[in-house]
């Protein structure tokens, strides 16, 4: 059956891959995006498809469309961009969730929230299972994003309990791949662009902090599996690659794979930067039969290839 699917943030990094995949599977896709961090270039190749529509829309305003499924991805994801206008970031998460949940309530659509590992803050438990409630600073520079996403989860579960809205909540851990914005300051895109340009590789802090990096194709596969999962399974469910690396190891890997002469330089660690992060993905494995299949080296190879056009 051809589902009518709304993807907010569909012109962004993850959203554009999701639009592409859902169109390939024969769905009717509406992409709503205000193009803050996303770009028409990410979806240009989809524009001629009669089953694809782009709407320039800000999710802090209500949207009236008739759809069967909603993927709510609209929100800047990189620290540089979400801290650019932090009040707007919280509005996007909170008003955006309310508007999209209202739409789901009216249309009866199933709705998936792109939540984040940031709901765990700087975690005291390692690795992080879904039942861990997190350690989040409510007044720091990352709070607009972390707390915004936490309130969005609250709204999802309250609309589910109060209005029986059919919800799915996904906690995404660091994901990378082609179509990341080259200027968005996230670590994978930064290191690759710096290496390709022969500029210094900027490690914040001593580089011992860890992250677990998931390739975009794996993540999109998991996102669709969650949307299609059995009725009543709401999550929250962690999705990410449980292989953990220090930021220093990532820098070394990018240097080796690009063959760059760039040197590593150390810069101050930004406030509230989590020291470690790695998902427990047992729930996704058992409930969705999902796990990542693409190793860091393989994913980096494809991502490096993509970024060559920007240097
Ligand atoms: P991205 O910045 O590339 O995409 C976000 C998209 O949302 C952009 O196209 C942007 O223009 C759009 N947007 C922002 N504010 C909007 C608004 N008010 N109205 C309409 N559109 C708006 O980032 P991404 O990595 O593709 O992230 C997509 C979603 O996944 C985000 O909600 C993010 O919080 C979540 N997420 C991503 C990661 C990751 O590692 N990539 C990790 C955790 C969570
Ligand atoms: N980081 C870094 N150099 C950079 C960009 C980021 O060392 O040029 C570090 C950052 O301090 C953090 C990690 O890499 O510890 C991941 O940062 P990113 O912004 O990609 O995501 P997040 O902190 O939200 O996981």
Short mmCIF file of N, CA and C in Angstrom, two decimals, residues 153-260:
data_model
loop_
_atom_site.label_atom_id
_atom_site.label_comp_id
_atom_site.label_asym_id
_atom_site.label_seq_id
_atom_site.Cartn_x
_atom_site.Cartn_y
_atom_site.Cartn_z
N UNK A 153 9.82 14.08 24.30
CA UNK A 153 9.47 12.69 24.68
C UNK A 153 8.28 12.69 25.65
N UNK A 154 8.30 13.61 26.61
CA UNK A 154 7.19 13.70 27.56
C UNK A 154 5.87 13.92 26.82
N UNK A 155 5.89 14.87 25.88
CA UNK A 155 4.68 15.16 25.11
C UNK A 155 4.22 13.92 24.33
N UNK A 156 5.17 13.22 23.74
CA UNK A 156 4.79 12.01 22.99
C UNK A 156 4.07 11.02 23.90
N UNK A 157 4.62 10.79 25.09
CA UNK A 157 3.99 9.79 25.97
C UNK A 157 2.67 10.31 26.56
N UNK A 158 2.56 11.62 26.77
CA UNK A 158 1.27 12.15 27.27
C UNK A 158 0.19 12.12 26.19
N UNK A 159 0.55 12.42 24.94
CA UNK A 159 -0.45 12.29 23.85
C UNK A 159 -0.85 10.83 23.69
N UNK A 160 0.08 9.93 23.93
CA UNK A 160 -0.23 8.50 23.82
C UNK A 160 -1.20 8.09 24.94
N UNK A 161 -0.88 8.49 26.18
CA UNK A 161 -1.75 8.10 27.31
C UNK A 161 -3.09 8.82 27.27
N UNK A 162 -3.05 10.12 26.94
CA UNK A 162 -4.28 10.93 27.04
C UNK A 162 -5.17 10.82 25.81
N UNK A 163 -4.55 10.73 24.63
CA UNK A 163 -5.34 10.75 23.38
C UNK A 163 -5.15 9.50 22.53
N UNK A 164 -4.42 8.51 23.08
CA UNK A 164 -4.21 7.24 22.34
C UNK A 164 -3.49 7.43 21.01
N UNK A 165 -2.69 8.48 20.90
CA UNK A 165 -1.91 8.65 19.67
C UNK A 165 -0.90 7.50 19.57
N UNK A 166 -0.75 6.98 18.34
CA UNK A 166 0.11 5.83 18.07
C UNK A 166 1.56 6.33 17.90
N UNK A 167 2.36 6.24 18.97
CA UNK A 167 3.70 6.86 18.95
C UNK A 167 4.84 5.82 18.89
N UNK A 168 5.98 6.29 18.37
CA UNK A 168 7.22 5.51 18.36
C UNK A 168 8.34 6.49 18.71
N UNK A 169 9.12 6.19 19.72
CA UNK A 169 10.20 7.10 20.11
C UNK A 169 11.55 6.40 19.97
N UNK A 170 12.41 7.06 19.20
CA UNK A 170 13.71 6.48 18.87
C UNK A 170 14.81 7.37 19.42
N UNK A 171 15.73 6.80 20.18
CA UNK A 171 16.86 7.59 20.70
C UNK A 171 18.09 7.31 19.84
N UNK A 172 18.41 8.29 19.01
CA UNK A 172 19.49 8.12 18.03
C UNK A 172 20.83 8.50 18.66
N UNK A 173 21.82 7.62 18.48
CA UNK A 173 23.19 7.91 18.90
C UNK A 173 23.96 8.40 17.66
N UNK A 174 25.08 9.09 17.89
CA UNK A 174 25.83 9.75 16.82
C UNK A 174 25.81 8.98 15.49
N UNK A 175 25.24 9.63 14.49
CA UNK A 175 25.13 9.02 13.16
C UNK A 175 25.81 9.93 12.15
N UNK A 176 26.47 9.32 11.17
CA UNK A 176 27.26 10.09 10.20
C UNK A 176 27.07 9.51 8.81
N UNK A 177 27.51 10.28 7.80
CA UNK A 177 27.45 9.78 6.43
C UNK A 177 27.34 10.92 5.44
N UNK A 178 27.23 10.59 4.15
CA UNK A 178 27.07 11.62 3.13
C UNK A 178 25.87 12.51 3.42
N UNK A 179 25.96 13.78 3.01
CA UNK A 179 24.94 14.82 3.19
C UNK A 179 24.93 15.43 4.58
N UNK A 180 25.92 15.08 5.42
CA UNK A 180 26.07 15.91 6.62
C UNK A 180 26.49 17.27 6.10
N UNK A 181 26.05 18.32 6.77
CA UNK A 181 26.44 19.67 6.37
C UNK A 181 27.94 19.84 6.67
N UNK A 182 28.75 20.19 5.64
CA UNK A 182 30.21 20.27 5.87
C UNK A 182 30.60 21.32 6.91
N UNK A 183 29.70 22.28 7.18
CA UNK A 183 30.03 23.34 8.15
C UNK A 183 29.33 23.14 9.48
N UNK A 184 28.76 21.98 9.73
CA UNK A 184 27.92 21.92 10.94
C UNK A 184 28.69 21.62 12.22
N UNK A 185 30.00 21.40 12.08
CA UNK A 185 30.83 21.32 13.29
C UNK A 185 30.80 19.97 13.99
N UNK A 186 30.06 19.00 13.47
CA UNK A 186 30.08 17.69 14.13
C UNK A 186 31.42 17.02 13.85
N UNK A 187 31.77 16.08 14.70
CA UNK A 187 33.16 15.62 14.69
C UNK A 187 33.54 14.89 13.41
N UNK A 188 32.67 14.04 12.88
CA UNK A 188 33.05 13.26 11.70
C UNK A 188 33.24 14.18 10.49
N UNK A 189 32.26 15.08 10.26
CA UNK A 189 32.39 15.98 9.12
C UNK A 189 33.57 16.93 9.32
N UNK A 190 33.75 17.45 10.53
CA UNK A 190 34.90 18.34 10.78
C UNK A 190 36.22 17.66 10.45
N UNK A 191 36.43 16.47 11.00
CA UNK A 191 37.73 15.80 10.81
C UNK A 191 37.98 15.48 9.34
N UNK A 192 36.93 15.03 8.64
CA UNK A 192 37.13 14.65 7.23
C UNK A 192 37.43 15.90 6.40
N UNK A 193 36.66 16.96 6.60
CA UNK A 193 36.88 18.18 5.81
C UNK A 193 38.27 18.76 6.13
N UNK A 194 38.63 18.78 7.41
CA UNK A 194 39.95 19.29 7.79
C UNK A 194 41.05 18.45 7.14
N UNK A 195 40.89 17.14 7.17
CA UNK A 195 41.92 16.25 6.60
C UNK A 195 42.03 16.45 5.09
N UNK A 196 40.90 16.54 4.42
CA UNK A 196 40.93 16.69 2.95
C UNK A 196 41.54 18.03 2.54
N UNK A 197 41.34 19.05 3.38
CA UNK A 197 41.90 20.38 3.06
C UNK A 197 43.34 20.53 3.55
N UNK A 198 43.83 19.54 4.28
CA UNK A 198 45.18 19.65 4.84
C UNK A 198 45.25 20.62 6.01
N UNK A 199 44.11 20.95 6.60
CA UNK A 199 44.08 21.84 7.76
C UNK A 199 44.27 21.03 9.04
N UNK A 200 44.64 21.69 10.15
CA UNK A 200 44.80 20.94 11.41
C UNK A 200 43.51 20.25 11.83
N UNK A 201 43.65 19.05 12.41
CA UNK A 201 42.50 18.30 12.93
C UNK A 201 42.29 18.76 14.37
N UNK A 202 41.10 19.30 14.64
CA UNK A 202 40.85 19.92 15.95
C UNK A 202 40.22 18.93 16.93
N UNK A 203 41.01 18.47 17.88
CA UNK A 203 40.44 17.62 18.94
C UNK A 203 40.11 18.52 20.12
N UNK A 204 38.87 18.43 20.60
CA UNK A 204 38.47 19.20 21.79
C UNK A 204 38.77 18.37 23.02
N UNK A 205 39.42 19.00 24.01
CA UNK A 205 39.82 18.26 25.21
C UNK A 205 41.02 17.39 24.88
N UNK A 206 41.18 16.27 25.64
CA UNK A 206 42.36 15.42 25.40
C UNK A 206 42.09 14.30 24.41
N UNK A 207 40.84 14.23 23.91
CA UNK A 207 40.51 13.22 22.90
C UNK A 207 40.18 11.85 23.49
N UNK A 208 40.14 11.77 24.84
CA UNK A 208 39.81 10.48 25.46
C UNK A 208 38.31 10.26 25.59
N UNK A 209 37.51 11.33 25.35
CA UNK A 209 36.05 11.14 25.39
C UNK A 209 35.65 10.18 24.27
N UNK A 210 34.57 9.44 24.49
CA UNK A 210 34.19 8.42 23.50
C UNK A 210 32.83 8.73 22.87
N UNK A 211 32.64 8.20 21.66
CA UNK A 211 31.35 8.20 20.98
C UNK A 211 31.26 6.88 20.22
N UNK A 212 30.02 6.51 19.86
CA UNK A 212 29.79 5.30 19.07
C UNK A 212 29.13 5.75 17.79
N UNK A 213 29.72 5.47 16.65
CA UNK A 213 29.27 6.07 15.39
C UNK A 213 28.53 5.09 14.51
N UNK A 214 27.33 5.49 14.10
CA UNK A 214 26.47 4.64 13.29
C UNK A 214 26.39 5.22 11.88
N UNK A 215 26.51 4.37 10.87
CA UNK A 215 26.41 4.84 9.49
C UNK A 215 24.94 5.06 9.14
N UNK A 216 24.69 6.10 8.32
CA UNK A 216 23.31 6.55 8.04
C UNK A 216 22.39 5.45 7.49
N UNK A 217 22.91 4.58 6.62
CA UNK A 217 22.03 3.54 6.03
C UNK A 217 21.49 2.61 7.10
N UNK A 218 22.34 2.24 8.06
CA UNK A 218 21.89 1.39 9.17
C UNK A 218 20.79 2.09 9.97
N UNK A 219 21.02 3.37 10.22
CA UNK A 219 20.08 4.11 11.06
C UNK A 219 18.71 4.23 10.39
N UNK A 220 18.71 4.54 9.10
CA UNK A 220 17.45 4.71 8.35
C UNK A 220 16.69 3.38 8.32
N UNK A 221 17.43 2.30 8.16
CA UNK A 221 16.81 0.96 8.18
C UNK A 221 16.08 0.75 9.53
N UNK A 222 16.77 1.12 10.61
CA UNK A 222 16.19 0.95 11.95
C UNK A 222 14.98 1.84 12.16
N UNK A 223 15.05 3.04 11.60
CA UNK A 223 13.96 4.01 11.77
C UNK A 223 12.68 3.46 11.10
N UNK A 224 12.84 2.91 9.92
CA UNK A 224 11.67 2.37 9.20
C UNK A 224 11.15 1.12 9.92
N UNK A 225 12.07 0.29 10.43
CA UNK A 225 11.62 -0.90 11.18
C UNK A 225 10.81 -0.49 12.40
N UNK A 226 11.24 0.59 13.06
CA UNK A 226 10.50 1.04 14.23
C UNK A 226 9.11 1.55 13.81
N UNK A 227 9.05 2.33 12.73
CA UNK A 227 7.75 2.84 12.26
C UNK A 227 6.82 1.67 11.92
N UNK A 228 7.36 0.60 11.39
CA UNK A 228 6.53 -0.54 10.97
C UNK A 228 6.33 -1.56 12.10
N UNK A 229 6.83 -1.28 13.30
CA UNK A 229 6.78 -2.28 14.38
C UNK A 229 5.36 -2.46 14.90
N UNK A 230 5.19 -3.53 15.66
CA UNK A 230 3.84 -3.93 16.11
C UNK A 230 3.15 -2.81 16.89
N UNK A 231 1.84 -2.81 16.81
CA UNK A 231 1.03 -1.82 17.51
C UNK A 231 1.29 -1.95 19.02
N UNK A 232 1.40 -0.84 19.69
CA UNK A 232 1.61 -0.89 21.14
C UNK A 232 3.08 -0.82 21.53
N UNK A 233 3.99 -1.09 20.58
CA UNK A 233 5.41 -0.93 20.90
C UNK A 233 5.78 0.53 20.67
N UNK A 234 5.97 1.25 21.77
CA UNK A 234 6.20 2.70 21.67
C UNK A 234 7.67 3.07 21.74
N UNK A 235 8.54 2.16 22.24
CA UNK A 235 9.87 2.58 22.64
C UNK A 235 9.74 3.26 23.99
N UNK A 236 10.68 4.10 24.41
CA UNK A 236 11.84 4.55 23.64
C UNK A 236 12.81 3.41 23.36
N UNK A 237 13.40 3.48 22.17
CA UNK A 237 14.37 2.46 21.80
C UNK A 237 15.66 3.13 21.31
N UNK A 238 16.79 2.65 21.85
CA UNK A 238 18.10 3.17 21.43
C UNK A 238 18.43 2.66 20.04
N UNK A 239 18.97 3.55 19.20
CA UNK A 239 19.53 3.09 17.93
C UNK A 239 20.85 3.76 17.68
N UNK A 240 21.84 2.92 17.43
CA UNK A 240 23.18 3.41 17.18
C UNK A 240 24.08 2.21 17.07
N UNK A 241 25.34 2.48 16.81
CA UNK A 241 26.30 1.38 16.68
C UNK A 241 27.04 1.23 18.01
N UNK A 242 26.98 0.06 18.64
CA UNK A 242 27.60 -0.05 19.97
C UNK A 242 29.13 -0.12 19.96
N UNK A 243 29.75 -0.04 18.79
CA UNK A 243 31.22 -0.02 18.78
C UNK A 243 31.69 1.38 19.19
N UNK A 244 32.52 1.40 20.25
CA UNK A 244 32.87 2.69 20.85
C UNK A 244 34.31 3.09 20.51
N UNK A 245 34.52 4.37 20.20
CA UNK A 245 35.87 4.85 19.87
C UNK A 245 36.14 6.12 20.65
N UNK A 246 37.42 6.35 20.98
CA UNK A 246 37.76 7.67 21.51
C UNK A 246 37.84 8.63 20.31
N UNK A 247 37.71 9.91 20.61
CA UNK A 247 37.78 10.92 19.55
C UNK A 247 39.20 10.91 18.94
N UNK A 248 40.19 10.62 19.76
CA UNK A 248 41.56 10.51 19.26
C UNK A 248 41.67 9.36 18.25
N UNK A 249 41.04 8.23 18.57
CA UNK A 249 41.07 7.09 17.63
C UNK A 249 40.39 7.46 16.31
N UNK A 250 39.28 8.21 16.41
CA UNK A 250 38.59 8.63 15.19
C UNK A 250 39.52 9.51 14.34
N UNK A 251 40.21 10.45 14.99
CA UNK A 251 41.12 11.35 14.27
C UNK A 251 42.22 10.52 13.58
N UNK A 252 42.77 9.55 14.29
CA UNK A 252 43.84 8.72 13.73
C UNK A 252 43.34 7.94 12.52
N UNK A 253 42.12 7.43 12.64
CA UNK A 253 41.53 6.66 11.54
C UNK A 253 41.33 7.55 10.30
N UNK A 254 40.80 8.75 10.51
CA UNK A 254 40.55 9.66 9.38
C UNK A 254 41.88 10.07 8.74
N UNK A 255 42.89 10.32 9.56
CA UNK A 255 44.21 10.70 9.02
C UNK A 255 44.75 9.55 8.15
N UNK A 256 44.64 8.32 8.65
CA UNK A 256 45.17 7.17 7.91
C UNK A 256 44.40 6.98 6.60
N UNK A 257 43.08 7.13 6.65
CA UNK A 257 42.28 6.82 5.47
C UNK A 257 42.34 7.90 4.39
N UNK A 258 42.63 9.14 4.79
CA UNK A 258 42.70 10.21 3.79
C UNK A 258 44.14 10.42 3.33
N UNK A 259 45.11 9.88 4.09
CA UNK A 259 46.51 10.06 3.74
C UNK A 259 46.95 11.51 3.88
N UNK A 260 46.25 12.28 4.74
CA UNK A 260 46.54 13.71 4.88
C UNK A 260 47.84 13.96 5.64
#
